[in-house]
Amino acid sequence: MHRGPFLALLFLTAPGCSSSPDTWPEPQAPPDAGTPMPEPQVPDRAACQGLSAGPGTHDWTVTHDGRERAYRVHVPPGYDATRPTPTVVAFHGYGSHPEQLERQTGLSTLADTEGFLVVYPRGLSAQELNGGPPPPLQDNTRGWNGGACCGSSQLSQVDDVGFVDAMMADLDTHVCVDPRRTFATGFSNGGFFSYRLACERAGRFAAVAPVSGMAPSSGCAPSRPVPVLHIHGTEDTVILYEGGSNIPFGRPYPSARDSVRGQAERNGCGGPEEQTYQRGNSTCVAFTGCTPESATASLCTVQGGNHTWPGSPVSSGNPTRDLDASLEAWRFFQGRPRP
């Protein structure tokens, strides 16, 4: 069967996306997280100087692997260019783009209240991987090499981890990022990729909060315990709560609970499970007794929830109002700076 419609159906994150292209790279069977590259050193900093970017939303680019890669940055009011500022890097889902994720999550609005930076990287499209120029935002083939997921970036084994390294280095020339308080989140394919960063860039990201995206099924060996807050709906028919192998040309992935349990084991969590949140259809449970104690692995389950961002002000799919994924992720991040 033709690949495009199935991929478009499976990973569509908003109405109005165009159909997939006719040409896709041939499937490959690399390991879940690719071949990990050595982590770059991330020195601490007490202050910054000479940085000129101010409050507002900025669109910047950086060259990586011979391609111009784009990312959007939201800088809150009251930002001080001399002081290291907490930073949340948010990865869009397959077929989406930074502008859509910004609206979907409301993270920029939350950042204005809480005083953190938000970075929205843009994944590569099939057209770019085939040597063409960046397509319009409505193109529905942009994605991340998240291991088991998704699309042409995964099939072509794009070095998206290397892109994140290059982007963060470029970001440091514009704004004053706090290296100890840099976090990652993402939706769907972006959730898979944020899990991958927890495995391969534990020295960069203090904690991660995937939404509707799973951990690698093997090959995860972080350099330090990384706290994880995983948010998922039980009726998600795109990325199945109980795990599965329904991703076209992808690979099998674990359940939400097994994803979190695996991270708990890596974090040495030997204590009892503890309920940390309950409202309506949404409940969060944490594995405790971790090393360090703050390296909890938590699962927030939305009973009856589907493939959407909980608490979103704009998402289709009737997102729950019993859990605000953006706010809960930020609360989780606040108490978990990198040691």
mmCIF file with all atom_site columns, N, CA and C in Angstrom, residues 1-60:
data_model
loop_
_atom_site.group_PDB
_atom_site.id
_atom_site.type_symbol
_atom_site.label_atom_id
_atom_site.label_alt_id
_atom_site.label_comp_id
_atom_site.label_asym_id
_atom_site.label_entity_id
_atom_site.label_seq_id
_atom_site.pdbx_PDB_ins_code
_atom_site.Cartn_x
_atom_site.Cartn_y
_atom_site.Cartn_z
_atom_site.occupancy
_atom_site.B_iso_or_equiv
_atom_site.pdbx_formal_charge
_atom_site.auth_seq_id
_atom_site.auth_comp_id
_atom_site.auth_asym_id
_atom_site.auth_atom_id
_atom_site.pdbx_PDB_model_num
ATOM 1   N N  . MET A 1 1  ? 0.834  -1.204 0.000  1.00 0.00 ? 1  MET A N  1
ATOM 2   C CA . MET A 1 1  ? 0.000  0.000  0.000  1.00 0.00 ? 1  MET A CA 1
ATOM 3   C C  . MET A 1 1  ? 0.866  1.250  0.000  1.00 0.00 ? 1  MET A C  1
ATOM 4   N N  . HIS A 1 2  ? 0.325  2.352  -0.520 1.00 0.00 ? 2  HIS A N  1
ATOM 5   C CA . HIS A 1 2  ? 1.085  3.599  -0.584 1.00 0.00 ? 2  HIS A CA 1
ATOM 6   C C  . HIS A 1 2  ? 1.372  4.123  0.810  1.00 0.00 ? 2  HIS A C  1
ATOM 7   N N  . ARG A 1 3  ? 2.592  4.546  1.062  1.00 0.00 ? 3  ARG A N  1
ATOM 8   C CA . ARG A 1 3  ? 3.019  4.921  2.408  1.00 0.00 ? 3  ARG A CA 1
ATOM 9   C C  . ARG A 1 3  ? 2.434  6.242  2.882  1.00 0.00 ? 3  ARG A C  1
ATOM 10  N N  . GLY A 1 4  ? 2.353  7.223  1.997  1.00 0.00 ? 4  GLY A N  1
ATOM 11  C CA . GLY A 1 4  ? 2.010  8.580  2.401  1.00 0.00 ? 4  GLY A CA 1
ATOM 12  C C  . GLY A 1 4  ? 0.737  8.705  3.205  1.00 0.00 ? 4  GLY A C  1
ATOM 13  N N  . PRO A 1 5  ? -0.431 8.223  2.691  1.00 0.00 ? 5  PRO A N  1
ATOM 14  C CA . PRO A 1 5  ? -1.674 8.407  3.436  1.00 0.00 ? 5  PRO A CA 1
ATOM 15  C C  . PRO A 1 5  ? -1.644 7.761  4.807  1.00 0.00 ? 5  PRO A C  1
ATOM 16  N N  . PHE A 1 6  ? -0.994 6.598  4.923  1.00 0.00 ? 6  PHE A N  1
ATOM 17  C CA . PHE A 1 6  ? -0.965 5.949  6.222  1.00 0.00 ? 6  PHE A CA 1
ATOM 18  C C  . PHE A 1 6  ? -0.147 6.732  7.224  1.00 0.00 ? 6  PHE A C  1
ATOM 19  N N  . LEU A 1 7  ? 0.991  7.261  6.799  1.00 0.00 ? 7  LEU A N  1
ATOM 20  C CA . LEU A 1 7  ? 1.791  8.086  7.696  1.00 0.00 ? 7  LEU A CA 1
ATOM 21  C C  . LEU A 1 7  ? 1.061  9.363  8.047  1.00 0.00 ? 7  LEU A C  1
ATOM 22  N N  . ALA A 1 8  ? 0.408  9.970  7.067  1.00 0.00 ? 8  ALA A N  1
ATOM 23  C CA . ALA A 1 8  ? -0.333 11.200 7.340  1.00 0.00 ? 8  ALA A CA 1
ATOM 24  C C  . ALA A 1 8  ? -1.450 10.939 8.329  1.00 0.00 ? 8  ALA A C  1
ATOM 25  N N  . LEU A 1 9  ? -2.153 9.807  8.164  1.00 0.00 ? 9  LEU A N  1
ATOM 26  C CA . LEU A 1 9  ? -3.242 9.477  9.073  1.00 0.00 ? 9  LEU A CA 1
ATOM 27  C C  . LEU A 1 9  ? -2.733 9.222  10.476 1.00 0.00 ? 9  LEU A C  1
ATOM 28  N N  . LEU A 1 10 ? -1.627 8.459  10.575 1.00 0.00 ? 10 LEU A N  1
ATOM 29  C CA . LEU A 1 10 ? -1.152 8.049  11.881 1.00 0.00 ? 10 LEU A CA 1
ATOM 30  C C  . LEU A 1 10 ? -0.616 9.193  12.700 1.00 0.00 ? 10 LEU A C  1
ATOM 31  N N  . PHE A 1 11 ? 0.093  10.132 12.081 1.00 0.00 ? 11 PHE A N  1
ATOM 32  C CA . PHE A 1 11 ? 0.786  11.142 12.851 1.00 0.00 ? 11 PHE A CA 1
ATOM 33  C C  . PHE A 1 11 ? 0.251  12.545 12.674 1.00 0.00 ? 11 PHE A C  1
ATOM 34  N N  . LEU A 1 12 ? -0.885 12.693 12.039 1.00 0.00 ? 12 LEU A N  1
ATOM 35  C CA . LEU A 1 12 ? -1.473 14.017 11.872 1.00 0.00 ? 12 LEU A CA 1
ATOM 36  C C  . LEU A 1 12 ? -1.734 14.634 13.237 1.00 0.00 ? 12 LEU A C  1
ATOM 37  N N  . THR A 1 13 ? -1.264 15.861 13.448 1.00 0.00 ? 13 THR A N  1
ATOM 38  C CA . THR A 1 13 ? -1.421 16.502 14.757 1.00 0.00 ? 13 THR A CA 1
ATOM 39  C C  . THR A 1 13 ? -2.381 17.674 14.719 1.00 0.00 ? 13 THR A C  1
ATOM 40  N N  . ALA A 1 14 ? -2.842 18.056 13.550 1.00 0.00 ? 14 ALA A N  1
ATOM 41  C CA . ALA A 1 14 ? -3.821 19.133 13.452 1.00 0.00 ? 14 ALA A CA 1
ATOM 42  C C  . ALA A 1 14 ? -4.486 19.054 12.100 1.00 0.00 ? 14 ALA A C  1
ATOM 43  N N  . PRO A 1 15 ? -5.720 19.556 11.950 1.00 0.00 ? 15 PRO A N  1
ATOM 44  C CA . PRO A 1 15 ? -6.370 19.547 10.658 1.00 0.00 ? 15 PRO A CA 1
ATOM 45  C C  . PRO A 1 15 ? -5.671 20.468 9.692  1.00 0.00 ? 15 PRO A C  1
ATOM 46  N N  . GLY A 1 16 ? -5.835 20.171 8.396  1.00 0.00 ? 16 GLY A N  1
ATOM 47  C CA . GLY A 1 16 ? -5.335 21.065 7.371  1.00 0.00 ? 16 GLY A CA 1
ATOM 48  C C  . GLY A 1 16 ? -3.955 20.733 6.869  1.00 0.00 ? 16 GLY A C  1
ATOM 49  N N  . CYS A 1 17 ? -3.335 19.601 7.280  1.00 0.00 ? 17 CYS A N  1
ATOM 50  C CA . CYS A 1 17 ? -2.020 19.236 6.767  1.00 0.00 ? 17 CYS A CA 1
ATOM 51  C C  . CYS A 1 17 ? -2.167 18.651 5.383  1.00 0.00 ? 17 CYS A C  1
ATOM 52  N N  . SER A 1 18 ? -1.132 18.858 4.551  1.00 0.00 ? 18 SER A N  1
ATOM 53  C CA . SER A 1 18 ? -1.162 18.342 3.192  1.00 0.00 ? 18 SER A CA 1
ATOM 54  C C  . SER A 1 18 ? -0.807 16.872 3.178  1.00 0.00 ? 18 SER A C  1
ATOM 55  N N  . SER A 1 19 ? -0.997 16.206 2.045  1.00 0.00 ? 19 SER A N  1
ATOM 56  C CA . SER A 1 19 ? -0.669 14.791 1.930  1.00 0.00 ? 19 SER A CA 1
ATOM 57  C C  . SER A 1 19 ? 0.832  14.596 1.871  1.00 0.00 ? 19 SER A C  1
ATOM 58  N N  . SER A 1 20 ? 1.291  13.366 2.170  1.00 0.00 ? 20 SER A N  1
ATOM 59  C CA . SER A 1 20 ? 2.706  13.058 2.177  1.00 0.00 ? 20 SER A CA 1
ATOM 60  C C  . SER A 1 20 ? 3.228  12.957 0.756  1.00 0.00 ? 20 SER A C  1
ATOM 61  N N  . PRO A 1 21 ? 4.541  13.107 0.537  1.00 0.00 ? 21 PRO A N  1
ATOM 62  C CA . PRO A 1 21 ? 5.099  13.000 -0.786 1.00 0.00 ? 21 PRO A CA 1
ATOM 63  C C  . PRO A 1 21 ? 5.090  11.559 -1.249 1.00 0.00 ? 21 PRO A C  1
ATOM 64  N N  . ASP A 1 22 ? 5.291  11.339 -2.555 1.00 0.00 ? 22 ASP A N  1
ATOM 65  C CA . ASP A 1 22 ? 5.275  10.004 -3.112 1.00 0.00 ? 22 ASP A CA 1
ATOM 66  C C  . ASP A 1 22 ? 6.563  9.243  -2.855 1.00 0.00 ? 22 ASP A C  1
ATOM 67  N N  . THR A 1 23 ? 7.643  9.939  -2.546 1.00 0.00 ? 23 THR A N  1
ATOM 68  C CA . THR A 1 23 ? 8.944  9.294  -2.410 1.00 0.00 ? 23 THR A CA 1
ATOM 69  C C  . THR A 1 23 ? 9.400  9.308  -0.967 1.00 0.00 ? 23 THR A C  1
ATOM 70  N N  . TRP A 1 24 ? 9.724  8.126  -0.435 1.00 0.00 ? 24 TRP A N  1
ATOM 71  C CA . TRP A 1 24 ? 10.251 8.006  0.911  1.00 0.00 ? 24 TRP A CA 1
ATOM 72  C C  . TRP A 1 24 ? 11.562 7.242  0.863  1.00 0.00 ? 24 TRP A C  1
ATOM 73  N N  . PRO A 1 25 ? 12.495 7.515  1.771  1.00 0.00 ? 25 PRO A N  1
ATOM 74  C CA . PRO A 1 25 ? 13.702 6.712  1.833  1.00 0.00 ? 25 PRO A CA 1
ATOM 75  C C  . PRO A 1 25 ? 13.343 5.263  2.129  1.00 0.00 ? 25 PRO A C  1
ATOM 76  N N  . GLU A 1 26 ? 14.180 4.352  1.665  1.00 0.00 ? 26 GLU A N  1
ATOM 77  C CA . GLU A 1 26 ? 13.936 2.952  1.945  1.00 0.00 ? 26 GLU A CA 1
ATOM 78  C C  . GLU A 1 26 ? 14.120 2.662  3.428  1.00 0.00 ? 26 GLU A C  1
ATOM 79  N N  . PRO A 1 27 ? 13.272 1.796  3.998  1.00 0.00 ? 27 PRO A N  1
ATOM 80  C CA . PRO A 1 27 ? 13.381 1.489  5.421  1.00 0.00 ? 27 PRO A CA 1
ATOM 81  C C  . PRO A 1 27 ? 14.726 0.868  5.760  1.00 0.00 ? 27 PRO A C  1
ATOM 82  N N  . GLN A 1 28 ? 15.218 1.191  6.937  1.00 0.00 ? 28 GLN A N  1
ATOM 83  C CA . GLN A 1 28 ? 16.425 0.596  7.474  1.00 0.00 ? 28 GLN A CA 1
ATOM 84  C C  . GLN A 1 28 ? 16.083 0.007  8.833  1.00 0.00 ? 28 GLN A C  1
ATOM 85  N N  . ALA A 1 29 ? 16.999 -0.727 9.408  1.00 0.00 ? 29 ALA A N  1
ATOM 86  C CA . ALA A 1 29 ? 16.748 -1.347 10.709 1.00 0.00 ? 29 ALA A CA 1
ATOM 87  C C  . ALA A 1 29 ? 17.884 -1.068 11.665 1.00 0.00 ? 29 ALA A C  1
ATOM 88  N N  . PRO A 1 30 ? 18.116 0.233  11.988 1.00 0.00 ? 30 PRO A N  1
ATOM 89  C CA . PRO A 1 30 ? 19.173 0.568  12.931 1.00 0.00 ? 30 PRO A CA 1
ATOM 90  C C  . PRO A 1 30 ? 18.724 0.293  14.351 1.00 0.00 ? 30 PRO A C  1
ATOM 91  N N  . PRO A 1 31 ? 19.637 0.325  15.330 1.00 0.00 ? 31 PRO A N  1
ATOM 92  C CA . PRO A 1 31 ? 19.226 0.174  16.719 1.00 0.00 ? 31 PRO A CA 1
ATOM 93  C C  . PRO A 1 31 ? 18.319 1.316  17.128 1.00 0.00 ? 31 PRO A C  1
ATOM 94  N N  . ASP A 1 32 ? 17.570 1.121  18.246 1.00 0.00 ? 32 ASP A N  1
ATOM 95  C CA . ASP A 1 32 ? 16.530 2.068  18.655 1.00 0.00 ? 32 ASP A CA 1
ATOM 96  C C  . ASP A 1 32 ? 17.008 3.502  18.702 1.00 0.00 ? 32 ASP A C  1
ATOM 97  N N  . ALA A 1 33 ? 18.143 3.762  19.298 1.00 0.00 ? 33 ALA A N  1
ATOM 98  C CA . ALA A 1 33 ? 18.579 5.140  19.487 1.00 0.00 ? 33 ALA A CA 1
ATOM 99  C C  . ALA A 1 33 ? 19.765 5.498  18.612 1.00 0.00 ? 33 ALA A C  1
ATOM 100 N N  . GLY A 1 34 ? 19.971 4.737  17.518 1.00 0.00 ? 34 GLY A N  1
ATOM 101 C CA . GLY A 1 34 ? 21.105 5.034  16.656 1.00 0.00 ? 34 GLY A CA 1
ATOM 102 C C  . GLY A 1 34 ? 22.413 4.711  17.362 1.00 0.00 ? 34 GLY A C  1
ATOM 103 N N  . THR A 1 35 ? 23.493 5.246  16.873 1.00 0.00 ? 35 THR A N  1
ATOM 104 C CA . THR A 1 35 ? 24.798 5.058  17.498 1.00 0.00 ? 35 THR A CA 1
ATOM 105 C C  . THR A 1 35 ? 25.108 6.285  18.330 1.00 0.00 ? 35 THR A C  1
ATOM 106 N N  . PRO A 1 36 ? 25.072 6.172  19.656 1.00 0.00 ? 36 PRO A N  1
ATOM 107 C CA . PRO A 1 36 ? 25.268 7.360  20.491 1.00 0.00 ? 36 PRO A CA 1
ATOM 108 C C  . PRO A 1 36 ? 26.634 7.991  20.264 1.00 0.00 ? 36 PRO A C  1
ATOM 109 N N  . MET A 1 37 ? 26.646 9.309  20.150 1.00 0.00 ? 37 MET A N  1
ATOM 110 C CA . MET A 1 37 ? 27.887 10.059 20.024 1.00 0.00 ? 37 MET A CA 1
ATOM 111 C C  . MET A 1 37 ? 28.298 10.559 21.402 1.00 0.00 ? 37 MET A C  1
ATOM 112 N N  . PRO A 1 38 ? 29.587 10.787 21.597 1.00 0.00 ? 38 PRO A N  1
ATOM 113 C CA . PRO A 1 38 ? 30.036 11.301 22.904 1.00 0.00 ? 38 PRO A CA 1
ATOM 114 C C  . PRO A 1 38 ? 29.308 12.597 23.253 1.00 0.00 ? 38 PRO A C  1
ATOM 115 N N  . GLU A 1 39 ? 28.965 12.724 24.539 1.00 0.00 ? 39 GLU A N  1
ATOM 116 C CA . GLU A 1 39 ? 28.278 13.933 24.978 1.00 0.00 ? 39 GLU A CA 1
ATOM 117 C C  . GLU A 1 39 ? 29.237 15.109 25.015 1.00 0.00 ? 39 GLU A C  1
ATOM 118 N N  . PRO A 1 40 ? 28.819 16.266 24.494 1.00 0.00 ? 40 PRO A N  1
ATOM 119 C CA . PRO A 1 40 ? 29.670 17.454 24.625 1.00 0.00 ? 40 PRO A CA 1
ATOM 120 C C  . PRO A 1 40 ? 29.708 17.927 26.072 1.00 0.00 ? 40 PRO A C  1
ATOM 121 N N  . GLN A 1 41 ? 30.787 18.540 26.457 1.00 0.00 ? 41 GLN A N  1
ATOM 122 C CA . GLN A 1 41 ? 30.878 19.106 27.793 1.00 0.00 ? 41 GLN A CA 1
ATOM 123 C C  . GLN A 1 41 ? 29.963 20.325 27.897 1.00 0.00 ? 41 GLN A C  1
ATOM 124 N N  . VAL A 1 42 ? 29.232 20.416 29.008 1.00 0.00 ? 42 VAL A N  1
ATOM 125 C CA . VAL A 1 42 ? 28.312 21.528 29.229 1.00 0.00 ? 42 VAL A CA 1
ATOM 126 C C  . VAL A 1 42 ? 28.747 22.241 30.501 1.00 0.00 ? 42 VAL A C  1
ATOM 127 N N  . PRO A 1 43 ? 29.618 23.234 30.393 1.00 0.00 ? 43 PRO A N  1
ATOM 128 C CA . PRO A 1 43 ? 30.116 23.906 31.600 1.00 0.00 ? 43 PRO A CA 1
ATOM 129 C C  . PRO A 1 43 ? 29.035 24.735 32.267 1.00 0.00 ? 43 PRO A C  1
ATOM 130 N N  . ASP A 1 44 ? 29.111 24.831 33.582 1.00 0.00 ? 44 ASP A N  1
ATOM 131 C CA . ASP A 1 44 ? 28.210 25.716 34.318 1.00 0.00 ? 44 ASP A CA 1
ATOM 132 C C  . ASP A 1 44 ? 28.585 27.169 34.057 1.00 0.00 ? 44 ASP A C  1
ATOM 133 N N  . ARG A 1 45 ? 27.643 28.065 34.324 1.00 0.00 ? 45 ARG A N  1
ATOM 134 C CA . ARG A 1 45 ? 27.950 29.493 34.196 1.00 0.00 ? 45 ARG A CA 1
ATOM 135 C C  . ARG A 1 45 ? 27.214 30.264 35.287 1.00 0.00 ? 45 ARG A C  1
ATOM 136 N N  . ALA A 1 46 ? 27.852 31.290 35.762 1.00 0.00 ? 46 ALA A N  1
ATOM 137 C CA . ALA A 1 46 ? 27.257 32.131 36.797 1.00 0.00 ? 46 ALA A CA 1
ATOM 138 C C  . ALA A 1 46 ? 26.679 33.408 36.221 1.00 0.00 ? 46 ALA A C  1
ATOM 139 N N  . ALA A 1 47 ? 27.114 33.781 35.012 1.00 0.00 ? 47 ALA A N  1
ATOM 140 C CA . ALA A 1 47 ? 26.648 35.020 34.392 1.00 0.00 ? 47 ALA A CA 1
ATOM 141 C C  . ALA A 1 47 ? 26.941 34.966 32.904 1.00 0.00 ? 47 ALA A C  1
ATOM 142 N N  . CYS A 1 48 ? 26.335 35.875 32.148 1.00 0.00 ? 48 CYS A N  1
ATOM 143 C CA . CYS A 1 48 ? 26.584 36.015 30.714 1.00 0.00 ? 48 CYS A CA 1
ATOM 144 C C  . CYS A 1 48 ? 26.902 37.472 30.420 1.00 0.00 ? 48 CYS A C  1
ATOM 145 N N  . GLN A 1 49 ? 27.575 37.696 29.307 1.00 0.00 ? 49 GLN A N  1
ATOM 146 C CA . GLN A 1 49 ? 27.819 39.067 28.859 1.00 0.00 ? 49 GLN A CA 1
ATOM 147 C C  . GLN A 1 49 ? 27.866 39.114 27.337 1.00 0.00 ? 49 GLN A C  1
ATOM 148 N N  . GLY A 1 50 ? 27.536 40.268 26.793 1.00 0.00 ? 50 GLY A N  1
ATOM 149 C CA . GLY A 1 50 ? 27.608 40.475 25.350 1.00 0.00 ? 50 GLY A CA 1
ATOM 150 C C  . GLY A 1 50 ? 26.470 39.890 24.549 1.00 0.00 ? 50 GLY A C  1
ATOM 151 N N  . LEU A 1 51 ? 25.389 39.472 25.194 1.00 0.00 ? 51 LEU A N  1
ATOM 152 C CA . LEU A 1 51 ? 24.245 38.901 24.486 1.00 0.00 ? 51 LEU A CA 1
ATOM 153 C C  . LEU A 1 51 ? 23.188 39.979 24.287 1.00 0.00 ? 51 LEU A C  1
ATOM 154 N N  . SER A 1 52 ? 22.660 40.075 23.061 1.00 0.00 ? 52 SER A N  1
ATOM 155 C CA . SER A 1 52 ? 21.797 41.217 22.746 1.00 0.00 ? 52 SER A CA 1
ATOM 156 C C  . SER A 1 52 ? 20.329 40.866 22.559 1.00 0.00 ? 52 SER A C  1
ATOM 157 N N  . ALA A 1 53 ? 19.976 39.585 22.426 1.00 0.00 ? 53 ALA A N  1
ATOM 158 C CA . ALA A 1 53 ? 18.572 39.226 22.205 1.00 0.00 ? 53 ALA A CA 1
ATOM 159 C C  . ALA A 1 53 ? 17.743 39.579 23.440 1.00 0.00 ? 53 ALA A C  1
ATOM 160 N N  . GLY A 1 54 ? 16.566 40.151 23.205 1.00 0.00 ? 54 GLY A N  1
ATOM 161 C CA . GLY A 1 54 ? 15.703 40.548 24.304 1.00 0.00 ? 54 GLY A CA 1
ATOM 162 C C  . GLY A 1 54 ? 14.362 39.850 24.260 1.00 0.00 ? 54 GLY A C  1
ATOM 163 N N  . PRO A 1 55 ? 13.432 40.265 25.108 1.00 0.00 ? 55 PRO A N  1
ATOM 164 C CA . PRO A 1 55 ? 12.122 39.628 25.164 1.00 0.00 ? 55 PRO A CA 1
ATOM 165 C C  . PRO A 1 55 ? 11.413 39.631 23.814 1.00 0.00 ? 55 PRO A C  1
ATOM 166 N N  . GLY A 1 56 ? 10.605 38.597 23.590 1.00 0.00 ? 56 GLY A N  1
ATOM 167 C CA . GLY A 1 56 ? 9.879  38.447 22.342 1.00 0.00 ? 56 GLY A CA 1
ATOM 168 C C  . GLY A 1 56 ? 10.113 37.076 21.753 1.00 0.00 ? 56 GLY A C  1
ATOM 169 N N  . THR A 1 57 ? 9.656  36.873 20.521 1.00 0.00 ? 57 THR A N  1
ATOM 170 C CA . THR A 1 57 ? 9.819  35.600 19.836 1.00 0.00 ? 57 THR A CA 1
ATOM 171 C C  . THR A 1 57 ? 10.766 35.779 18.664 1.00 0.00 ? 57 THR A C  1
ATOM 172 N N  . HIS A 1 58 ? 11.775 34.916 18.599 1.00 0.00 ? 58 HIS A N  1
ATOM 173 C CA . HIS A 1 58 ? 12.839 35.021 17.595 1.00 0.00 ? 58 HIS A CA 1
ATOM 174 C C  . HIS A 1 58 ? 12.902 33.728 16.792 1.00 0.00 ? 58 HIS A C  1
ATOM 175 N N  . ASP A 1 59 ? 13.157 33.839 15.495 1.00 0.00 ? 59 ASP A N  1
ATOM 176 C CA . ASP A 1 59 ? 13.364 32.683 14.630 1.00 0.00 ? 59 ASP A CA 1
ATOM 177 C C  . ASP A 1 59 ? 14.805 32.696 14.140 1.00 0.00 ? 59 ASP A C  1
ATOM 178 N N  . TRP A 1 60 ? 15.570 31.662 14.511 1.00 0.00 ? 60 TRP A N  1
ATOM 179 C CA . TRP A 1 60 ? 16.985 31.578 14.182 1.00 0.00 ? 60 TRP A CA 1
ATOM 180 C C  . TRP A 1 60 ? 17.283 30.285 13.441 1.00 0.00 ? 60 TRP A C  1
#
